[in-house]
mmCIF file of C-alpha atoms in Angstrom:
data_model
loop_
_atom_site.group_PDB
_atom_site.id
_atom_site.type_symbol
_atom_site.label_atom_id
_atom_site.label_comp_id
_atom_site.label_asym_id
_atom_site.label_seq_id
_atom_site.Cartn_x
_atom_site.Cartn_y
_atom_site.Cartn_z
ATOM 1 C CA MET A 1 -12.372 53.171 -32.713
ATOM 2 C CA SER A 2 -15.123 54.060 -30.269
ATOM 3 C CA HIS A 3 -18.160 51.904 -29.571
ATOM 4 C CA PRO A 4 -21.701 52.935 -28.756
ATOM 5 C CA ASP A 5 -22.394 53.017 -25.061
ATOM 6 C CA ALA A 6 -24.535 49.864 -25.011
ATOM 7 C CA PHE A 7 -21.751 47.891 -26.684
ATOM 8 C CA THR A 8 -19.171 49.158 -24.222
ATOM 9 C CA ARG A 9 -21.491 48.319 -21.372
ATOM 10 C CA LEU A 10 -21.920 44.758 -22.692
ATOM 11 C CA ILE A 11 -18.144 44.344 -22.953
ATOM 12 C CA GLN A 12 -17.709 45.502 -19.375
ATOM 13 C CA ALA A 13 -20.549 43.227 -18.269
ATOM 14 C CA LEU A 14 -18.965 40.195 -19.985
ATOM 15 C CA CYS A 15 -15.764 40.831 -18.012
ATOM 16 C CA VAL A 16 -17.468 39.397 -14.909
ATOM 17 C CA LEU A 17 -17.077 35.946 -16.493
ATOM 18 C CA PRO A 18 -14.063 34.080 -15.118
ATOM 19 C CA ASN A 19 -10.913 34.369 -17.243
ATOM 20 C CA VAL A 20 -12.515 36.868 -19.584
ATOM 21 C CA GLY A 21 -10.603 40.111 -20.074
ATOM 22 C CA PRO A 22 -11.524 43.164 -22.173
ATOM 23 C CA LYS A 23 -10.188 41.648 -25.432
ATOM 24 C CA THR A 24 -12.070 38.378 -25.087
ATOM 25 C CA ALA A 25 -15.148 40.260 -23.931
ATOM 26 C CA GLN A 26 -15.011 42.432 -27.027
ATOM 27 C CA ARG A 27 -14.794 39.347 -29.267
ATOM 28 C CA MET A 28 -17.718 37.760 -27.389
ATOM 29 C CA ALA A 29 -19.828 40.897 -27.635
ATOM 30 C CA HIS A 30 -19.117 41.163 -31.339
ATOM 31 C CA ALA A 31 -20.013 37.514 -31.954
ATOM 32 C CA LEU A 32 -23.250 37.777 -29.982
ATOM 33 C CA LEU A 33 -24.496 40.949 -31.644
ATOM 34 C CA GLN A 34 -23.250 40.285 -35.155
ATOM 35 C CA GLN A 35 -23.792 36.537 -35.610
ATOM 36 C CA ASN A 36 -26.121 35.227 -32.946
ATOM 37 C CA ARG A 37 -28.693 37.692 -31.689
ATOM 38 C CA GLN A 38 -31.074 34.806 -30.927
ATOM 39 C CA GLY A 39 -28.439 33.148 -28.754
ATOM 40 C CA ALA A 40 -27.802 36.453 -27.015
ATOM 41 C CA ALA A 41 -31.506 36.861 -26.235
ATOM 42 C CA GLU A 42 -31.684 33.302 -24.904
ATOM 43 C CA LEU A 43 -28.603 33.973 -22.730
ATOM 44 C CA ALA A 44 -30.272 37.063 -21.281
ATOM 45 C CA HIS A 45 -33.423 35.130 -20.479
ATOM 46 C CA ALA A 46 -31.548 32.155 -19.061
ATOM 47 C CA LEU A 47 -29.629 34.488 -16.761
ATOM 48 C CA GLN A 48 -32.807 36.157 -15.534
ATOM 49 C CA HIS A 49 -34.565 32.819 -15.077
ATOM 50 C CA ALA A 50 -31.634 31.359 -13.159
ATOM 51 C CA LEU A 51 -31.343 34.396 -10.929
ATOM 52 C CA LYS A 52 -35.020 34.033 -10.039
ATOM 53 C CA GLN A 53 -35.142 30.226 -9.679
ATOM 54 C CA VAL A 54 -31.809 29.076 -8.326
ATOM 55 C CA ASN A 55 -31.406 29.210 -4.564
ATOM 56 C CA HIS A 56 -29.156 27.509 -2.079
ATOM 57 C CA CYS A 57 -30.290 24.158 -0.649
ATOM 58 C CA LEU A 58 -31.383 24.715 2.948
ATOM 59 C CA ASP A 59 -29.394 21.667 4.064
ATOM 60 C CA CYS A 60 -26.247 21.365 1.979
ATOM 61 C CA ASN A 61 -26.000 24.909 0.598
ATOM 62 C CA THR A 62 -25.507 23.800 -3.007
ATOM 63 C CA PHE A 63 -27.427 25.423 -5.862
ATOM 64 C CA CYS A 64 -30.943 24.065 -6.300
ATOM 65 C CA GLU A 65 -34.433 24.987 -7.349
ATOM 66 C CA GLY A 66 -36.857 24.624 -4.486
ATOM 67 C CA GLU A 67 -35.926 24.267 -0.836
ATOM 68 C CA ARG A 68 -33.802 21.138 -0.865
ATOM 69 C CA CYS A 69 -31.588 19.502 -3.487
ATOM 70 C CA ASN A 70 -32.125 15.944 -4.727
ATOM 71 C CA LEU A 71 -29.271 14.525 -2.696
ATOM 72 C CA CYS A 72 -30.455 16.031 0.595
ATOM 73 C CA ALA A 73 -34.002 14.858 -0.087
ATOM 74 C CA ASP A 74 -32.857 11.286 -0.817
ATOM 75 C CA PRO A 75 -33.745 9.004 2.157
ATOM 76 C CA GLN A 76 -31.238 6.380 0.941
ATOM 77 C CA ARG A 77 -28.241 8.525 1.887
ATOM 78 C CA ASP A 78 -26.455 7.742 5.156
ATOM 79 C CA PRO A 79 -27.516 10.510 7.583
ATOM 80 C CA GLN A 80 -24.490 9.948 9.825
ATOM 81 C CA ARG A 81 -21.736 10.954 7.399
ATOM 82 C CA LEU A 82 -21.211 14.466 6.108
ATOM 83 C CA MET A 83 -18.623 15.390 3.490
ATOM 84 C CA ILE A 84 -17.605 19.052 3.320
ATOM 85 C CA VAL A 85 -16.510 20.312 -0.109
ATOM 86 C CA HIS A 86 -15.734 23.666 -1.719
ATOM 87 C CA MET A 87 -18.076 23.756 -4.688
ATOM 88 C CA PRO A 88 -21.067 22.015 -6.335
ATOM 89 C CA ALA A 89 -18.680 20.657 -8.997
ATOM 90 C CA ASP A 90 -16.878 18.754 -6.212
ATOM 91 C CA VAL A 91 -20.139 17.035 -5.237
ATOM 92 C CA ALA A 92 -20.553 15.970 -8.863
ATOM 93 C CA ALA A 93 -16.983 14.612 -8.945
ATOM 94 C CA MET A 94 -17.545 12.626 -5.723
ATOM 95 C CA GLU A 95 -20.822 11.207 -7.017
ATOM 96 C CA ARG A 96 -19.081 10.088 -10.210
ATOM 97 C CA ALA A 97 -16.509 8.296 -8.047
ATOM 98 C CA HIS A 98 -19.254 6.418 -6.082
ATOM 99 C CA CYS A 99 -17.220 6.634 -2.906
ATOM 100 C CA HIS A 100 -19.496 8.476 -0.479
ATOM 101 C CA ASP A 101 -23.056 7.524 0.390
ATOM 102 C CA GLY A 102 -23.650 10.167 3.045
ATOM 103 C CA HIS A 103 -24.612 13.815 2.738
ATOM 104 C CA TYR A 104 -22.630 16.847 1.615
ATOM 105 C CA PHE A 105 -22.129 20.386 2.742
ATOM 106 C CA VAL A 106 -20.975 22.865 0.110
ATOM 107 C CA LEU A 107 -18.919 25.788 1.447
ATOM 108 C CA MET A 108 -19.330 27.712 -1.835
ATOM 109 C CA GLY A 109 -15.790 28.994 -1.639
ATOM 110 C CA GLN A 110 -12.391 28.606 -0.064
ATOM 111 C CA ILE A 111 -10.059 30.585 2.155
ATOM 112 C CA ASN A 112 -7.661 32.518 -0.064
ATOM 113 C CA PRO A 113 -6.099 35.568 1.624
ATOM 114 C CA ILE A 114 -4.313 36.586 -1.596
ATOM 115 C CA GLN A 115 -7.675 37.053 -3.290
ATOM 116 C CA ASN A 116 -9.180 38.647 -0.202
ATOM 117 C CA MET A 117 -11.306 35.569 0.486
ATOM 118 C CA ASP A 118 -11.496 35.192 4.255
ATOM 119 C CA LEU A 119 -13.804 33.380 6.681
ATOM 120 C CA ASN A 120 -16.783 35.252 5.235
ATOM 121 C CA SER A 121 -16.274 33.645 1.837
ATOM 122 C CA ILE A 122 -17.252 30.191 3.105
ATOM 123 C CA ALA A 123 -20.626 29.283 4.608
ATOM 124 C CA LEU A 124 -19.413 28.528 8.145
ATOM 125 C CA GLU A 125 -22.488 29.845 9.918
ATOM 126 C CA LYS A 126 -24.784 27.747 7.762
ATOM 127 C CA LEU A 127 -22.578 24.723 8.451
ATOM 128 C CA VAL A 128 -22.909 25.204 12.197
ATOM 129 C CA GLN A 129 -26.701 25.433 11.834
ATOM 130 C CA ARG A 130 -26.698 22.323 9.640
ATOM 131 C CA LEU A 131 -24.716 20.348 12.244
ATOM 132 C CA ALA A 132 -26.918 21.559 15.100
ATOM 133 C CA ARG A 133 -30.017 19.893 13.630
ATOM 134 C CA SER A 134 -28.372 16.650 12.441
ATOM 135 C CA THR A 135 -27.465 13.143 13.602
ATOM 136 C CA ILE A 136 -24.019 13.275 12.054
ATOM 137 C CA SER A 137 -21.208 11.249 13.615
ATOM 138 C CA GLU A 138 -18.456 11.499 10.989
ATOM 139 C CA ILE A 139 -17.272 14.530 9.063
ATOM 140 C CA ILE A 140 -15.046 14.067 6.030
ATOM 141 C CA ILE A 141 -13.170 17.214 5.047
ATOM 142 C CA ALA A 142 -12.804 16.978 1.268
ATOM 143 C CA THR A 143 -11.125 20.278 0.486
ATOM 144 C CA ALA A 144 -8.579 20.573 -2.311
ATOM 145 C CA ALA A 145 -4.975 19.420 -1.849
ATOM 146 C CA THR A 146 -3.837 23.027 -2.396
ATOM 147 C CA ALA A 147 -2.731 25.819 -0.061
ATOM 148 C CA GLU A 148 -6.285 27.224 -0.181
ATOM 149 C CA GLY A 149 -7.742 23.777 0.548
ATOM 150 C CA ASP A 150 -5.342 23.379 3.479
ATOM 151 C CA ALA A 151 -6.288 26.785 4.877
ATOM 152 C CA THR A 152 -9.981 25.945 4.565
ATOM 153 C CA ALA A 153 -9.474 22.549 6.203
ATOM 154 C CA TYR A 154 -7.579 24.190 9.060
ATOM 155 C CA VAL A 155 -10.464 26.570 9.735
ATOM 156 C CA LEU A 156 -12.925 23.676 9.679
ATOM 157 C CA ILE A 157 -10.830 21.592 12.057
ATOM 158 C CA GLU A 158 -10.515 24.508 14.484
ATOM 159 C CA LEU A 159 -14.280 24.982 14.315
ATOM 160 C CA LEU A 160 -15.168 21.323 14.780
ATOM 161 C CA LYS A 161 -12.460 19.764 16.926
ATOM 162 C CA ALA A 162 -14.220 20.383 20.228
ATOM 163 C CA GLN A 163 -17.348 18.605 18.950
ATOM 164 C CA PRO A 164 -17.903 14.841 19.272
ATOM 165 C CA TYR A 165 -17.452 14.078 15.557
ATOM 166 C CA ARG A 166 -15.004 11.688 14.003
ATOM 167 C CA ILE A 167 -13.147 14.058 11.675
ATOM 168 C CA SER A 168 -11.094 12.853 8.747
ATOM 169 C CA ARG A 169 -9.504 14.305 5.657
ATOM 170 C CA LEU A 170 -8.965 12.861 2.181
ATOM 171 C CA ALA A 171 -5.805 10.805 1.867
ATOM 172 C CA ARG A 172 -2.966 12.428 -0.005
ATOM 173 C CA GLY A 173 -0.391 10.523 -1.996
ATOM 174 C CA MET A 174 0.128 8.863 -5.343
ATOM 175 C CA PRO A 175 -2.811 9.303 -7.736
ATOM 176 C CA LEU A 176 -4.178 6.074 -9.186
ATOM 177 C CA GLY A 177 -2.283 4.824 -12.234
ATOM 178 C CA SER A 178 0.823 6.896 -11.572
ATOM 179 C CA GLU A 179 4.423 5.827 -12.120
ATOM 180 C CA ILE A 180 6.971 7.013 -9.529
ATOM 181 C CA GLU A 181 9.122 8.544 -12.239
ATOM 182 C CA TYR A 182 6.404 10.947 -13.413
ATOM 183 C CA VAL A 183 4.931 12.026 -10.070
ATOM 184 C CA ASP A 184 5.915 15.510 -8.863
ATOM 185 C CA ALA A 185 8.362 15.822 -5.974
ATOM 186 C CA GLY A 186 5.830 17.255 -3.511
ATOM 187 C CA THR A 187 3.400 14.393 -4.036
ATOM 188 C CA LEU A 188 6.198 11.823 -3.738
ATOM 189 C CA ALA A 189 7.366 13.379 -0.474
ATOM 190 C CA GLN A 190 3.785 13.317 0.835
ATOM 191 C CA ALA A 191 3.375 9.676 -0.214
ATOM 192 C CA VAL A 192 6.550 8.688 1.629
ATOM 193 C CA TYR A 193 5.699 10.798 4.677
ATOM 194 C CA GLU A 194 2.218 9.289 4.958
ATOM 195 C CA ARG A 195 3.258 5.809 3.879
ATOM 196 C CA LYS A 196 0.901 3.095 5.019
ATOM 197 C CA GLN A 197 2.240 0.398 7.289
ATOM 198 C CA LEU A 198 1.200 -3.040 6.051
ATOM 199 C CA ASN A 199 2.140 -5.278 8.972
ATOM 200 C CA HIS A 200 2.200 -5.039 12.738
ATOM 201 C CA THR A 201 5.883 -5.479 13.369
ATOM 202 C CA PRO A 202 6.901 -2.462 15.484
ATOM 203 C CA MET B 1 12.114 -0.389 -52.897
ATOM 204 C CA SER B 2 14.665 -2.832 -51.512
ATOM 205 C CA HIS B 3 17.498 -1.853 -49.201
ATOM 206 C CA PRO B 4 20.978 -3.286 -48.976
ATOM 207 C CA ASP B 5 21.296 -5.915 -46.276
ATOM 208 C CA ALA B 6 23.281 -3.720 -43.872
ATOM 209 C CA PHE B 7 20.589 -1.038 -44.014
ATOM 210 C CA THR B 8 17.813 -3.565 -43.360
ATOM 211 C CA ARG B 9 19.823 -4.980 -40.491
ATOM 212 C CA LEU B 10 20.227 -1.513 -38.962
ATOM 213 C CA ILE B 11 16.467 -0.885 -39.233
ATOM 214 C CA GLN B 12 15.723 -4.166 -37.495
ATOM 215 C CA ALA B 13 18.344 -3.375 -34.852
ATOM 216 C CA LEU B 14 16.823 0.043 -34.160
ATOM 217 C CA CYS B 15 13.466 -1.646 -33.488
ATOM 218 C CA VAL B 16 14.819 -2.814 -30.124
ATOM 219 C CA LEU B 17 14.418 0.788 -28.913
ATOM 220 C CA PRO B 18 11.208 1.317 -26.934
ATOM 221 C CA ASN B 19 8.285 2.681 -28.981
ATOM 222 C CA VAL B 20 10.240 2.425 -32.227
ATOM 223 C CA GLY B 21 8.520 0.475 -34.991
ATOM 224 C CA PRO B 22 9.764 -0.303 -38.515
ATOM 225 C CA LYS B 23 8.692 3.083 -39.952
ATOM 226 C CA THR B 24 10.396 5.141 -37.248
ATOM 227 C CA ALA B 25 13.420 2.865 -37.404
ATOM 228 C CA GLN B 26 13.676 3.417 -41.158
ATOM 229 C CA ARG B 27 13.565 7.196 -40.647
ATOM 230 C CA MET B 28 16.202 6.951 -37.935
ATOM 231 C CA ALA B 29 18.472 4.762 -40.051
ATOM 232 C CA HIS B 30 18.147 7.143 -42.967
ATOM 233 C CA ALA B 31 18.924 10.182 -40.782
ATOM 234 C CA LEU B 32 21.967 8.496 -39.240
ATOM 235 C CA LEU B 33 23.521 7.307 -42.506
ATOM 236 C CA GLN B 34 22.597 10.258 -44.676
ATOM 237 C CA GLN B 35 23.011 13.246 -42.377
ATOM 238 C CA ASN B 36 25.006 12.297 -39.331
ATOM 239 C CA ARG B 37 27.522 9.528 -39.859
ATOM 240 C CA GLN B 38 29.690 11.015 -37.100
ATOM 241 C CA GLY B 39 26.791 10.812 -34.653
ATOM 242 C CA ALA B 40 26.139 7.247 -35.743
ATOM 243 C CA ALA B 41 29.757 6.300 -35.104
ATOM 244 C CA GLU B 42 29.651 7.939 -31.662
ATOM 245 C CA LEU B 43 26.405 6.081 -30.876
ATOM 246 C CA ALA B 44 28.036 2.783 -31.787
ATOM 247 C CA HIS B 45 31.017 3.507 -29.561
ATOM 248 C CA ALA B 46 28.879 4.755 -26.681
ATOM 249 C CA LEU B 47 26.847 1.554 -26.838
ATOM 250 C CA GLN B 48 29.955 -0.620 -26.773
ATOM 251 C CA HIS B 49 31.508 1.419 -23.979
ATOM 252 C CA ALA B 50 28.336 1.270 -21.883
ATOM 253 C CA LEU B 51 27.984 -2.466 -22.425
ATOM 254 C CA LYS B 52 31.523 -2.946 -21.183
ATOM 255 C CA GLN B 53 31.465 -0.470 -18.278
ATOM 256 C CA VAL B 54 27.947 -0.449 -16.853
ATOM 257 C CA ASN B 55 27.189 -3.128 -14.323
ATOM 258 C CA HIS B 56 24.633 -3.560 -11.589
ATOM 259 C CA CYS B 57 25.492 -2.206 -8.158
ATOM 260 C CA LEU B 58 26.242 -5.143 -5.878
ATOM 261 C CA ASP B 59 24.031 -3.658 -3.161
ATOM 262 C CA CYS B 60 21.075 -1.855 -4.742
ATOM 263 C CA ASN B 61 21.120 -3.428 -8.221
ATOM 264 C CA THR B 62 20.946 -0.092 -10.055
ATOM 265 C CA PHE B 63 23.206 0.641 -13.009
ATOM 266 C CA CYS B 64 26.681 1.779 -12.047
ATOM 267 C CA GLU B 65 30.299 1.707 -13.084
ATOM 268 C CA GLY B 66 32.425 -0.110 -10.552
ATOM 269 C CA GLU B 67 31.121 -2.360 -7.805
ATOM 270 C CA ARG B 68 28.868 -0.014 -5.840
ATOM 271 C CA CYS B 69 26.863 3.084 -6.787
ATOM 272 C CA ASN B 70 27.391 6.473 -5.135
ATOM 273 C CA LEU B 71 24.268 6.177 -2.983
ATOM 274 C CA CYS B 72 25.194 2.763 -1.584
ATOM 275 C CA ALA B 73 28.744 3.942 -0.902
ATOM 276 C CA ASP B 74 27.532 7.054 0.963
ATOM 277 C CA PRO B 75 28.025 6.583 4.760
ATOM 278 C CA GLN B 76 25.540 9.400 5.465
ATOM 279 C CA ARG B 77 22.545 7.330 4.347
ATOM 280 C CA ASP B 78 20.412 5.675 7.036
ATOM 281 C CA PRO B 79 21.342 1.956 6.929
ATOM 282 C CA GLN B 80 18.089 0.913 8.611
ATOM 283 C CA ARG B 81 15.636 1.981 5.912
ATOM 284 C CA LEU B 82 15.380 0.393 2.490
ATOM 285 C CA MET B 83 13.112 1.657 -0.257
ATOM 286 C CA ILE B 84 12.270 -0.803 -3.037
ATOM 287 C CA VAL B 85 11.582 0.726 -6.466
ATOM 288 C CA HIS B 86 11.110 -0.530 -10.019
ATOM 289 C CA MET B 87 13.735 1.397 -11.966
ATOM 290 C CA PRO B 88 16.799 3.658 -11.634
ATOM 291 C CA ALA B 89 14.626 6.589 -12.801
ATOM 292 C CA ASP B 90 12.484 6.078 -9.676
ATOM 293 C CA VAL B 91 15.560 6.493 -7.461
ATOM 294 C CA ALA B 92 16.286 9.769 -9.252
ATOM 295 C CA ALA B 93 12.688 10.942 -8.724
ATOM 296 C CA MET B 94 12.840 10.108 -4.994
ATOM 297 C CA GLU B 95 16.169 11.890 -4.599
ATOM 298 C CA ARG B 96 14.706 14.989 -6.256
ATOM 299 C CA ALA B 97 11.855 14.860 -3.722
ATOM 300 C CA HIS B 98 14.323 14.723 -0.757
ATOM 301 C CA CYS B 99 11.988 12.446 1.161
ATOM 302 C CA HIS B 100 14.082 9.339 1.817
ATOM 303 C CA ASP B 101 17.493 9.278 3.462
ATOM 304 C CA GLY B 102 17.918 5.506 3.545
ATOM 305 C CA HIS B 103 19.077 3.075 0.901
ATOM 306 C CA TYR B 104 17.348 1.766 -2.209
ATOM 307 C CA PHE B 105 16.872 -1.537 -3.937
ATOM 308 C CA VAL B 106 16.097 -1.422 -7.643
ATOM 309 C CA LEU B 107 14.049 -4.383 -8.927
ATOM 310 C CA MET B 108 14.849 -3.484 -12.555
ATOM 311 C CA GLY B 109 11.360 -4.391 -13.690
ATOM 312 C CA GLN B 110 7.820 -5.084 -12.632
ATOM 313 C CA ILE B 111 5.361 -7.958 -12.654
ATOM 314 C CA ASN B 112 3.285 -7.703 -15.833
ATOM 315 C CA PRO B 113 1.704 -11.003 -16.910
ATOM 316 C CA ILE B 114 0.293 -9.435 -20.094
ATOM 317 C CA GLN B 115 3.809 -8.708 -21.285
ATOM 318 C CA ASN B 116 5.081 -12.054 -20.034
ATOM 319 C CA MET B 117 6.984 -10.422 -17.192
ATOM 320 C CA ASP B 118 6.793 -12.778 -14.241
ATOM 321 C CA LEU B 119 8.768 -13.256 -11.013
ATOM 322 C CA ASN B 120 11.943 -13.701 -13.055
ATOM 323 C CA SER B 121 11.710 -10.164 -14.391
ATOM 324 C CA ILE B 122 12.417 -8.622 -10.990
ATOM 325 C CA ALA B 123 15.580 -9.138 -8.958
ATOM 326 C CA LEU B 124 13.999 -11.015 -6.043
ATOM 327 C CA GLU B 125 16.940 -13.312 -5.405
ATOM 328 C CA LYS B 126 19.339 -10.401 -5.240
ATOM 329 C CA LEU B 127 16.940 -8.616 -2.864
ATOM 330 C CA VAL B 128 16.934 -11.601 -0.505
ATOM 331 C CA GLN B 129 20.738 -11.660 -0.551
ATOM 332 C CA ARG B 130 20.825 -7.903 0.081
ATOM 333 C CA LEU B 131 18.521 -8.235 3.093
ATOM 334 C CA ALA B 132 20.474 -11.182 4.497
ATOM 335 C CA ARG B 133 23.622 -9.084 4.928
ATOM 336 C CA SER B 134 21.974 -5.880 6.174
ATOM 337 C CA THR B 135 20.826 -4.135 9.359
ATOM 338 C CA ILE B 136 17.539 -3.020 7.829
ATOM 339 C CA SER B 137 14.511 -2.543 10.082
ATOM 340 C CA GLU B 138 12.057 -0.797 7.763
ATOM 341 C CA ILE B 139 11.188 -1.560 4.152
ATOM 342 C CA ILE B 140 9.249 0.986 2.095
ATOM 343 C CA ILE B 141 7.627 -0.523 -0.982
ATOM 344 C CA ALA B 142 7.623 2.295 -3.532
ATOM 345 C CA THR B 143 6.169 0.537 -6.564
ATOM 346 C CA ALA B 144 3.923 2.377 -9.013
ATOM 347 C CA ALA B 145 0.245 3.026 -8.235
ATOM 348 C CA THR B 146 -0.677 0.865 -11.245
ATOM 349 C CA ALA B 147 -1.880 -2.718 -11.644
ATOM 350 C CA GLU B 148 1.714 -3.783 -12.351
ATOM 351 C CA GLY B 149 2.948 -1.871 -9.295
ATOM 352 C CA ASP B 150 0.261 -3.534 -7.161
ATOM 353 C CA ALA B 151 1.204 -6.991 -8.455
ATOM 354 C CA THR B 152 4.868 -6.315 -7.734
ATOM 355 C CA ALA B 153 4.052 -5.003 -4.245
ATOM 356 C CA TYR B 154 1.956 -8.105 -3.548
ATOM 357 C CA VAL B 155 4.860 -10.395 -4.450
ATOM 358 C CA LEU B 156 7.196 -8.362 -2.220
ATOM 359 C CA ILE B 157 4.786 -8.460 0.718
ATOM 360 C CA GLU B 158 4.359 -12.228 0.377
ATOM 361 C CA LEU B 159 8.133 -12.600 0.289
ATOM 362 C CA LEU B 160 8.830 -10.330 3.259
ATOM 363 C CA LYS B 161 5.855 -10.607 5.595
ATOM 364 C CA ALA B 162 7.309 -13.430 7.685
ATOM 365 C CA GLN B 163 10.443 -11.379 8.336
ATOM 366 C CA PRO B 164 10.826 -8.934 11.244
ATOM 367 C CA TYR B 165 10.700 -5.779 9.096
ATOM 368 C CA ARG B 166 8.312 -2.893 9.421
ATOM 369 C CA ILE B 167 6.809 -2.883 5.931
ATOM 370 C CA SER B 168 5.008 0.108 4.488
ATOM 371 C CA ARG B 169 3.798 1.286 1.114
ATOM 372 C CA LEU B 170 3.550 4.770 -0.390
ATOM 373 C CA ALA B 171 0.345 6.580 0.501
ATOM 374 C CA ARG B 172 -2.227 6.828 -2.246
ATOM 375 C CA GLY B 173 -4.666 9.689 -2.581
ATOM 376 C CA MET B 174 -4.923 13.222 -3.863
ATOM 377 C CA PRO B 175 -1.747 14.460 -5.569
ATOM 378 C CA LEU B 176 -0.365 17.722 -4.211
ATOM 379 C CA GLY B 177 -2.006 20.809 -5.679
ATOM 380 C CA SER B 178 -5.079 18.997 -6.980
ATOM 381 C CA GLU B 179 -8.644 20.296 -6.971
ATOM 382 C CA ILE B 180 -11.377 17.737 -6.212
ATOM 383 C CA GLU B 181 -13.187 18.610 -9.420
ATOM 384 C CA TYR B 182 -10.276 17.611 -11.662
ATOM 385 C CA VAL B 183 -9.104 14.448 -9.891
ATOM 386 C CA ASP B 184 -10.046 11.153 -11.561
ATOM 387 C CA ALA B 185 -12.759 9.011 -9.964
ATOM 388 C CA GLY B 186 -10.426 6.165 -8.975
ATOM 389 C CA THR B 187 -8.079 8.481 -7.103
ATOM 390 C CA LEU B 188 -10.999 10.221 -5.375
ATOM 391 C CA ALA B 189 -12.418 6.890 -4.258
ATOM 392 C CA GLN B 190 -8.997 5.875 -2.933
ATOM 393 C CA ALA B 191 -8.630 9.204 -1.098
ATOM 394 C CA VAL B 192 -12.011 8.754 0.587
ATOM 395 C CA TYR B 193 -11.377 5.088 1.353
ATOM 396 C CA GLU B 194 -8.003 5.832 2.948
ATOM 397 C CA ARG B 195 -9.072 9.117 4.517
ATOM 398 C CA LYS B 196 -6.937 10.166 7.446
ATOM 399 C CA GLN B 197 -8.609 10.557 10.811
ATOM 400 C CA LEU B 198 -7.591 13.836 12.439
ATOM 401 C CA ASN B 199 -8.897 13.423 15.971
ATOM 402 C CA HIS B 200 -9.325 10.615 18.460
ATOM 403 C CA THR B 201 -13.082 10.641 18.836
ATOM 404 C CA PRO B 202 -14.183 7.050 18.166
#
């Protein structure tokens, strides 16, 4: 079965979506054109509108409309503490956890040599510029607890260690609510290795 | 439908199994008597044999046949470090993680006031006796990262804090391999709160 060119082109275009291969793309294309042409038109417009409107925040590098995002524009946030994360979704997760009242910097990526993502895939230069014009005293590296997160954290530490910032990284160990029996071996080993001393007996 | 007394008695007896209610117990009883009388006989014998043979290890309080378990009898283990856990399954999990080369003490329970499990539901007295005849210098409290685990840890700390042991607790934070975006809010907050400083800048 051969498709008209425009259909084939749409299928190929849909393959840019994460985790969408040719088969899924074909199903999507069929659904859009056969059952929901209005939805397809709206998707096209939304894409064009977003491409025109959505920029990177000048301060934290996250997606925003306008020059600065709401968080960076908020005078209530502590200007001394900066948390560095991979993605905008991580900012949202942190805000849901109500555990950081300072500012963020969004790298918009991570170091992942296997996927050819090197230093250029994270916004290091913009971070350096951000730090140069700030009053930040503490930097919290909140990269993922994965190999890619470790690699990214390592690059950040190398970049920042000569500067007069207090640098810390998220604690690793037992997730809240976990029973020993069901925690994976790597996490258990980490939790024992980084166990927290509770008294001052040497 | 009424059952003969012996059948009813078996159903009630099966209800002692965890997470087995009357309906499940009835299904189990039916399966055992109708389809697998040999299995039922073996289960009865295994129960009797276990009740006769399985004791608590005199040192670590885990289940074992004989006086001492294999781990306590092993001269290779570091006699200075004792890890306190809730259950035998926790010892198995730690051994799989290869992160502790000392000895264990198994409380065989946890503090859970809602389920009427108080100080008597953990082997505190036996722990005190164990410590009295040991050369232990460090105690690692490896209770669960749950409310019950916290309550149990609190009781242990109160019991031990006047003694000359170095007392520590498993680290809590991001589990290995986790992305910020998918970690629950409580764990994120804990990971930020207990973030690890990486340099010595004040």
